[in-house]
């Protein structure tokens, strides 16, 4: 059994059993990958992938178990490499992050700018996607950190830690009737067409819960994943916008009025996390603490030592988080 063979089967799974696409991504030949997979299956005495002719059709039950172990082995190998790098040069390496547009646009710029100034020889990479895509990238080991609010509890192989609470504001043009209301209510808000986030993005579930609990049906006329897009359509008069409070920038959005909505919706919590068992280099701990000062190295190490979700919940229970 070779590490290369384990990498091949994991990459084939990642590329939806398309061996040709796998070969292109790894800059190798399709026959070479197929041969190595066959050799591994012969050595193990089981089929990892079922076949129809020359095509792989699905992962076998035995293959599912083998792939899970293969991912763990490759993760440990990566950890060994990182440990070696930690001793050879603590200031060089790479860091990859997956997050949403709102975090990338409003929460991370200052953190990243300071981090690059502190670690100029660390190559930083960012991917944006849906919360589920973000969690998948971290779960598959394709990125080091996932930063998201929604859809992370579904991934039991991720260690997610709370960073800060945030809430929402309602943005309207200055001449909009709501701009004159001092204490906005859900009933008043529900009378107007609404422009907000796509379901599953940026705490959207808390917004829907609030209206459902009040037995109100909001008229959501337009949804987007990007706060700037939402504000653009508010300016066009399509409806009133509901966005994360951090996404309203007075110096850039002076033509809009931001109405506090924190009394209407429960706060959401942004989390940062990584695949369990990942070896974190020194600068990775520093990045986490720069993004969430409550997550010191000792706190993260304590979270890594937790064996169950219950232990993790106790660790962060009753901890005051900042609000943004």
Short mmCIF file of C-alpha atoms in Angstrom, two decimals, residues 15-291:
data_model
loop_
_atom_site.label_atom_id
_atom_site.label_comp_id
_atom_site.label_asym_id
_atom_site.label_seq_id
_atom_site.Cartn_x
_atom_site.Cartn_y
_atom_site.Cartn_z
CA UNK A 15 -13.97 14.33 -8.72
CA UNK A 16 -17.22 12.33 -8.61
CA UNK A 17 -15.50 9.12 -9.82
CA UNK A 18 -14.29 10.80 -13.00
CA UNK A 19 -10.84 9.31 -13.50
CA UNK A 20 -10.10 11.53 -16.49
CA UNK A 21 -10.77 14.72 -14.50
CA UNK A 22 -8.71 13.30 -11.63
CA UNK A 23 -5.77 12.66 -13.93
CA UNK A 24 -5.93 16.23 -15.26
CA UNK A 25 -5.99 17.72 -11.76
CA UNK A 26 -3.00 15.61 -10.69
CA UNK A 27 -1.09 16.10 -13.96
CA UNK A 28 -0.76 12.38 -14.53
CA UNK A 29 -2.25 9.74 -16.83
CA UNK A 30 -5.66 8.15 -16.56
CA UNK A 31 -4.32 4.60 -17.12
CA UNK A 32 -1.76 5.17 -14.37
CA UNK A 33 -4.43 6.10 -11.84
CA UNK A 34 -6.67 3.19 -12.85
CA UNK A 35 -3.75 0.77 -12.53
CA UNK A 36 -2.80 1.98 -9.06
CA UNK A 37 -6.40 1.73 -7.85
CA UNK A 38 -6.60 -1.85 -9.16
CA UNK A 39 -3.32 -2.74 -7.46
CA UNK A 40 -4.62 -1.35 -4.17
CA UNK A 41 -7.90 -3.26 -4.50
CA UNK A 42 -6.00 -6.47 -5.30
CA UNK A 43 -3.79 -5.99 -2.25
CA UNK A 44 -6.76 -5.34 0.03
CA UNK A 45 -8.92 -8.05 -1.51
CA UNK A 46 -12.00 -5.83 -1.94
CA UNK A 47 -13.36 -3.44 -4.54
CA UNK A 48 -13.31 0.22 -3.52
CA UNK A 49 -15.27 1.33 -6.58
CA UNK A 50 -17.99 -0.57 -8.44
CA UNK A 51 -17.65 -0.55 -12.23
CA UNK A 52 -19.70 -0.76 -15.38
CA UNK A 53 -17.29 -1.56 -18.16
CA UNK A 54 -14.41 0.90 -17.84
CA UNK A 55 -16.42 3.43 -15.85
CA UNK A 56 -16.62 3.74 -12.07
CA UNK A 57 -20.27 3.85 -11.00
CA UNK A 58 -20.29 4.18 -7.20
CA UNK A 59 -18.29 3.61 -4.03
CA UNK A 60 -18.80 0.19 -2.48
CA UNK A 61 -19.61 -0.22 1.26
CA UNK A 62 -16.06 -1.42 1.82
CA UNK A 63 -14.82 1.51 -0.22
CA UNK A 64 -16.63 3.99 2.03
CA UNK A 65 -14.81 2.66 5.08
CA UNK A 66 -11.46 2.59 3.25
CA UNK A 67 -11.89 6.15 1.95
CA UNK A 68 -12.66 7.42 5.44
CA UNK A 69 -9.43 5.86 6.73
CA UNK A 70 -7.50 7.09 3.70
CA UNK A 71 -8.59 10.69 4.39
CA UNK A 72 -7.41 10.32 7.98
CA UNK A 73 -4.04 8.91 6.90
CA UNK A 74 -3.45 11.74 4.41
CA UNK A 75 -4.42 14.28 7.06
CA UNK A 76 -1.87 12.79 9.47
CA UNK A 77 0.79 12.84 6.75
CA UNK A 78 0.05 16.49 6.16
CA UNK A 79 0.37 17.04 9.91
CA UNK A 80 3.80 15.40 9.92
CA UNK A 81 4.93 17.71 7.13
CA UNK A 82 3.64 20.74 9.01
CA UNK A 83 5.40 19.69 12.19
CA UNK A 84 8.65 19.45 10.27
CA UNK A 85 8.04 22.89 8.72
CA UNK A 86 7.38 24.31 12.18
CA UNK A 87 10.90 23.40 13.20
CA UNK A 88 12.62 24.38 9.97
CA UNK A 89 10.98 27.80 9.59
CA UNK A 90 8.13 29.02 11.77
CA UNK A 91 7.34 32.02 9.55
CA UNK A 92 6.96 30.35 6.16
CA UNK A 93 4.11 28.29 4.83
CA UNK A 94 0.56 28.67 3.56
CA UNK A 95 -2.88 29.28 4.99
CA UNK A 96 -6.15 28.68 3.15
CA UNK A 97 -9.56 29.94 4.25
CA UNK A 98 -13.07 29.29 3.02
CA UNK A 99 -15.76 31.79 3.97
CA UNK A 100 -18.83 33.71 2.82
CA UNK A 101 -18.87 37.03 0.99
CA UNK A 102 -19.99 38.93 4.10
CA UNK A 103 -17.05 37.67 6.18
CA UNK A 104 -14.59 38.19 3.33
CA UNK A 105 -15.83 41.69 2.59
CA UNK A 106 -16.52 43.11 6.05
CA UNK A 107 -14.95 41.01 8.83
CA UNK A 108 -11.64 39.79 7.40
CA UNK A 109 -9.86 42.62 5.52
CA UNK A 110 -8.22 44.23 8.56
CA UNK A 111 -7.31 40.83 10.06
CA UNK A 112 -5.74 39.65 6.82
CA UNK A 113 -3.88 42.90 6.24
CA UNK A 114 -2.33 42.74 9.72
CA UNK A 115 -1.57 39.03 9.33
CA UNK A 116 0.28 39.56 6.05
CA UNK A 117 2.28 42.33 7.69
CA UNK A 118 3.24 39.97 10.51
CA UNK A 119 3.87 36.93 8.29
CA UNK A 120 4.92 38.19 4.84
CA UNK A 121 6.27 34.76 3.86
CA UNK A 122 3.01 32.93 4.50
CA UNK A 123 0.99 32.45 1.32
CA UNK A 124 -2.66 33.24 2.05
CA UNK A 125 -5.53 31.87 -0.04
CA UNK A 126 -9.26 32.53 0.26
CA UNK A 127 -12.24 30.76 -1.28
CA UNK A 128 -15.83 32.00 -1.08
CA UNK A 129 -18.91 29.85 -1.21
CA UNK A 130 -22.11 28.79 0.47
CA UNK A 131 -21.84 27.73 4.12
CA UNK A 132 -22.23 24.10 3.08
CA UNK A 133 -19.53 24.42 0.42
CA UNK A 134 -17.27 26.06 3.00
CA UNK A 135 -17.77 23.25 5.48
CA UNK A 136 -17.21 20.67 2.75
CA UNK A 137 -13.89 22.25 1.77
CA UNK A 138 -12.66 22.13 5.36
CA UNK A 139 -14.01 18.63 5.91
CA UNK A 140 -12.19 17.38 2.80
CA UNK A 141 -8.95 19.06 3.88
CA UNK A 142 -8.93 21.41 0.88
CA UNK A 143 -8.74 24.47 3.14
CA UNK A 144 -7.29 24.97 6.60
CA UNK A 145 -10.08 27.07 8.11
CA UNK A 146 -13.80 27.43 7.60
CA UNK A 147 -15.48 30.66 8.71
CA UNK A 148 -19.27 30.61 8.56
CA UNK A 149 -22.52 31.10 10.44
CA UNK A 150 -24.90 28.55 8.93
CA UNK A 151 -24.84 24.84 7.98
CA UNK A 152 -21.81 23.79 10.03
CA UNK A 153 -23.45 21.49 12.58
CA UNK A 154 -23.91 18.87 9.88
CA UNK A 155 -20.17 18.15 9.76
CA UNK A 156 -19.12 16.11 12.80
CA UNK A 157 -15.50 15.91 11.64
CA UNK A 158 -15.06 19.68 12.00
CA UNK A 159 -14.04 21.44 15.21
CA UNK A 160 -15.98 24.72 15.14
CA UNK A 161 -15.48 27.44 17.75
CA UNK A 162 -17.62 30.56 18.35
CA UNK A 163 -16.02 33.91 17.47
CA UNK A 164 -18.58 36.68 17.83
CA UNK A 165 -22.29 37.50 17.72
CA UNK A 166 -23.86 39.74 15.12
CA UNK A 167 -27.28 40.99 14.21
CA UNK A 168 -29.08 42.78 11.42
CA UNK A 169 -30.18 46.18 10.29
CA UNK A 170 -32.83 47.27 7.81
CA UNK A 171 -31.60 49.59 5.07
CA UNK A 172 -33.92 51.91 3.16
CA UNK A 173 -33.56 55.07 1.03
CA UNK A 174 -33.76 58.33 3.01
CA UNK A 175 -37.22 59.15 1.64
CA UNK A 176 -38.70 55.72 2.50
CA UNK A 177 -41.64 55.69 4.98
CA UNK A 178 -39.73 53.33 7.33
CA UNK A 179 -36.93 55.87 7.65
CA UNK A 180 -39.23 57.96 9.90
CA UNK A 181 -40.05 55.12 12.33
CA UNK A 182 -38.13 55.18 15.61
CA UNK A 183 -38.92 51.67 16.85
CA UNK A 184 -39.39 49.29 13.94
CA UNK A 185 -41.72 46.30 14.38
CA UNK A 186 -41.95 43.00 12.50
CA UNK A 187 -45.55 43.84 11.55
CA UNK A 188 -44.48 47.10 9.95
CA UNK A 189 -41.55 45.43 8.21
CA UNK A 190 -43.77 42.67 6.81
CA UNK A 191 -45.92 45.28 5.02
CA UNK A 192 -43.08 46.08 2.63
CA UNK A 193 -41.31 44.00 -0.05
CA UNK A 194 -38.04 42.65 1.33
CA UNK A 195 -34.62 42.17 -0.23
CA UNK A 196 -32.31 39.92 1.78
CA UNK A 197 -29.96 36.94 1.81
CA UNK A 198 -30.54 33.60 0.11
CA UNK A 199 -31.78 30.95 2.53
CA UNK A 200 -28.86 29.19 4.21
CA UNK A 201 -26.65 32.30 3.97
CA UNK A 202 -25.54 34.80 6.58
CA UNK A 203 -27.95 33.93 9.37
CA UNK A 204 -31.01 33.89 7.11
CA UNK A 205 -32.62 31.14 9.25
CA UNK A 206 -32.91 33.52 12.24
CA UNK A 207 -34.78 36.00 10.07
CA UNK A 208 -37.24 33.36 8.89
CA UNK A 209 -37.71 32.06 12.45
CA UNK A 210 -38.65 35.53 13.71
CA UNK A 211 -41.39 36.00 11.11
CA UNK A 212 -42.69 32.44 11.57
CA UNK A 213 -42.87 32.83 15.34
CA UNK A 214 -44.85 36.05 14.88
CA UNK A 215 -47.16 34.27 12.39
CA UNK A 216 -46.20 36.73 9.69
CA UNK A 217 -45.39 35.97 6.06
CA UNK A 218 -42.80 38.41 4.72
CA UNK A 219 -42.89 39.30 1.04
CA UNK A 220 -39.32 38.45 0.02
CA UNK A 221 -39.07 39.70 -3.57
CA UNK A 222 -35.34 39.28 -4.16
CA UNK A 223 -32.50 37.33 -2.54
CA UNK A 224 -28.74 37.43 -3.00
CA UNK A 225 -25.59 36.12 -1.30
CA UNK A 226 -23.86 39.48 -1.47
CA UNK A 227 -24.70 42.37 0.88
CA UNK A 228 -23.52 44.90 -1.72
CA UNK A 229 -25.96 43.46 -4.26
CA UNK A 230 -28.79 43.69 -1.73
CA UNK A 231 -27.99 47.36 -1.09
CA UNK A 232 -27.83 48.03 -4.85
CA UNK A 233 -31.39 46.71 -5.32
CA UNK A 234 -32.63 48.69 -2.34
CA UNK A 235 -31.30 51.79 -4.10
CA UNK A 236 -33.31 50.77 -7.18
CA UNK A 237 -36.46 50.77 -5.06
CA UNK A 238 -37.07 47.02 -5.27
CA UNK A 239 -37.71 46.73 -1.53
CA UNK A 240 -36.31 47.26 1.96
CA UNK A 241 -33.05 45.46 2.68
CA UNK A 242 -32.25 43.24 5.65
CA UNK A 243 -28.49 42.78 5.96
CA UNK A 244 -25.83 42.07 8.57
CA UNK A 245 -25.20 45.25 10.58
CA UNK A 246 -21.48 45.04 9.76
CA UNK A 247 -22.37 45.35 6.05
CA UNK A 248 -23.66 48.91 6.45
CA UNK A 249 -20.81 51.38 5.94
CA UNK A 250 -21.85 54.97 6.74
CA UNK A 251 -19.09 56.52 4.62
CA UNK A 252 -20.13 54.49 1.55
CA UNK A 253 -23.84 54.02 2.22
CA UNK A 254 -24.73 57.56 3.22
CA UNK A 255 -27.63 57.58 0.76
CA UNK A 256 -29.30 54.83 2.78
CA UNK A 257 -30.69 54.86 6.31
CA UNK A 258 -29.84 51.92 8.59
CA UNK A 259 -32.54 50.98 11.10
CA UNK A 260 -31.57 48.83 14.06
CA UNK A 261 -33.25 45.41 13.90
CA UNK A 262 -31.44 43.68 16.78
CA UNK A 263 -34.68 43.70 18.82
CA UNK A 264 -36.52 41.89 16.02
CA UNK A 265 -34.18 38.98 15.33
CA UNK A 266 -32.12 36.68 17.53
CA UNK A 267 -28.39 37.19 17.14
CA UNK A 268 -26.31 34.86 14.98
CA UNK A 269 -22.87 33.53 15.81
CA UNK A 270 -19.93 33.35 13.44
CA UNK A 271 -17.66 30.34 13.93
CA UNK A 272 -14.16 29.42 12.82
CA UNK A 273 -12.97 25.85 12.63
CA UNK A 274 -10.94 23.14 11.00
CA UNK A 275 -10.94 19.41 10.48
CA UNK A 276 -10.39 17.48 13.70
CA UNK A 277 -6.86 16.13 14.01
CA UNK A 278 -5.32 18.96 11.97
CA UNK A 279 -1.90 20.09 13.16
CA UNK A 280 -1.92 23.86 13.53
CA UNK A 281 1.27 25.79 13.02
CA UNK A 282 2.10 28.78 15.20
CA UNK A 283 0.93 31.36 12.69
CA UNK A 284 -2.39 29.50 12.37
CA UNK A 285 -3.07 29.98 16.08
CA UNK A 286 -2.13 33.63 15.65
CA UNK A 287 -4.60 34.04 12.78
CA UNK A 288 -7.43 32.52 14.81
CA UNK A 289 -6.74 34.84 17.75
CA UNK A 290 -6.48 37.87 15.46
CA UNK A 291 -9.92 37.07 14.04
#
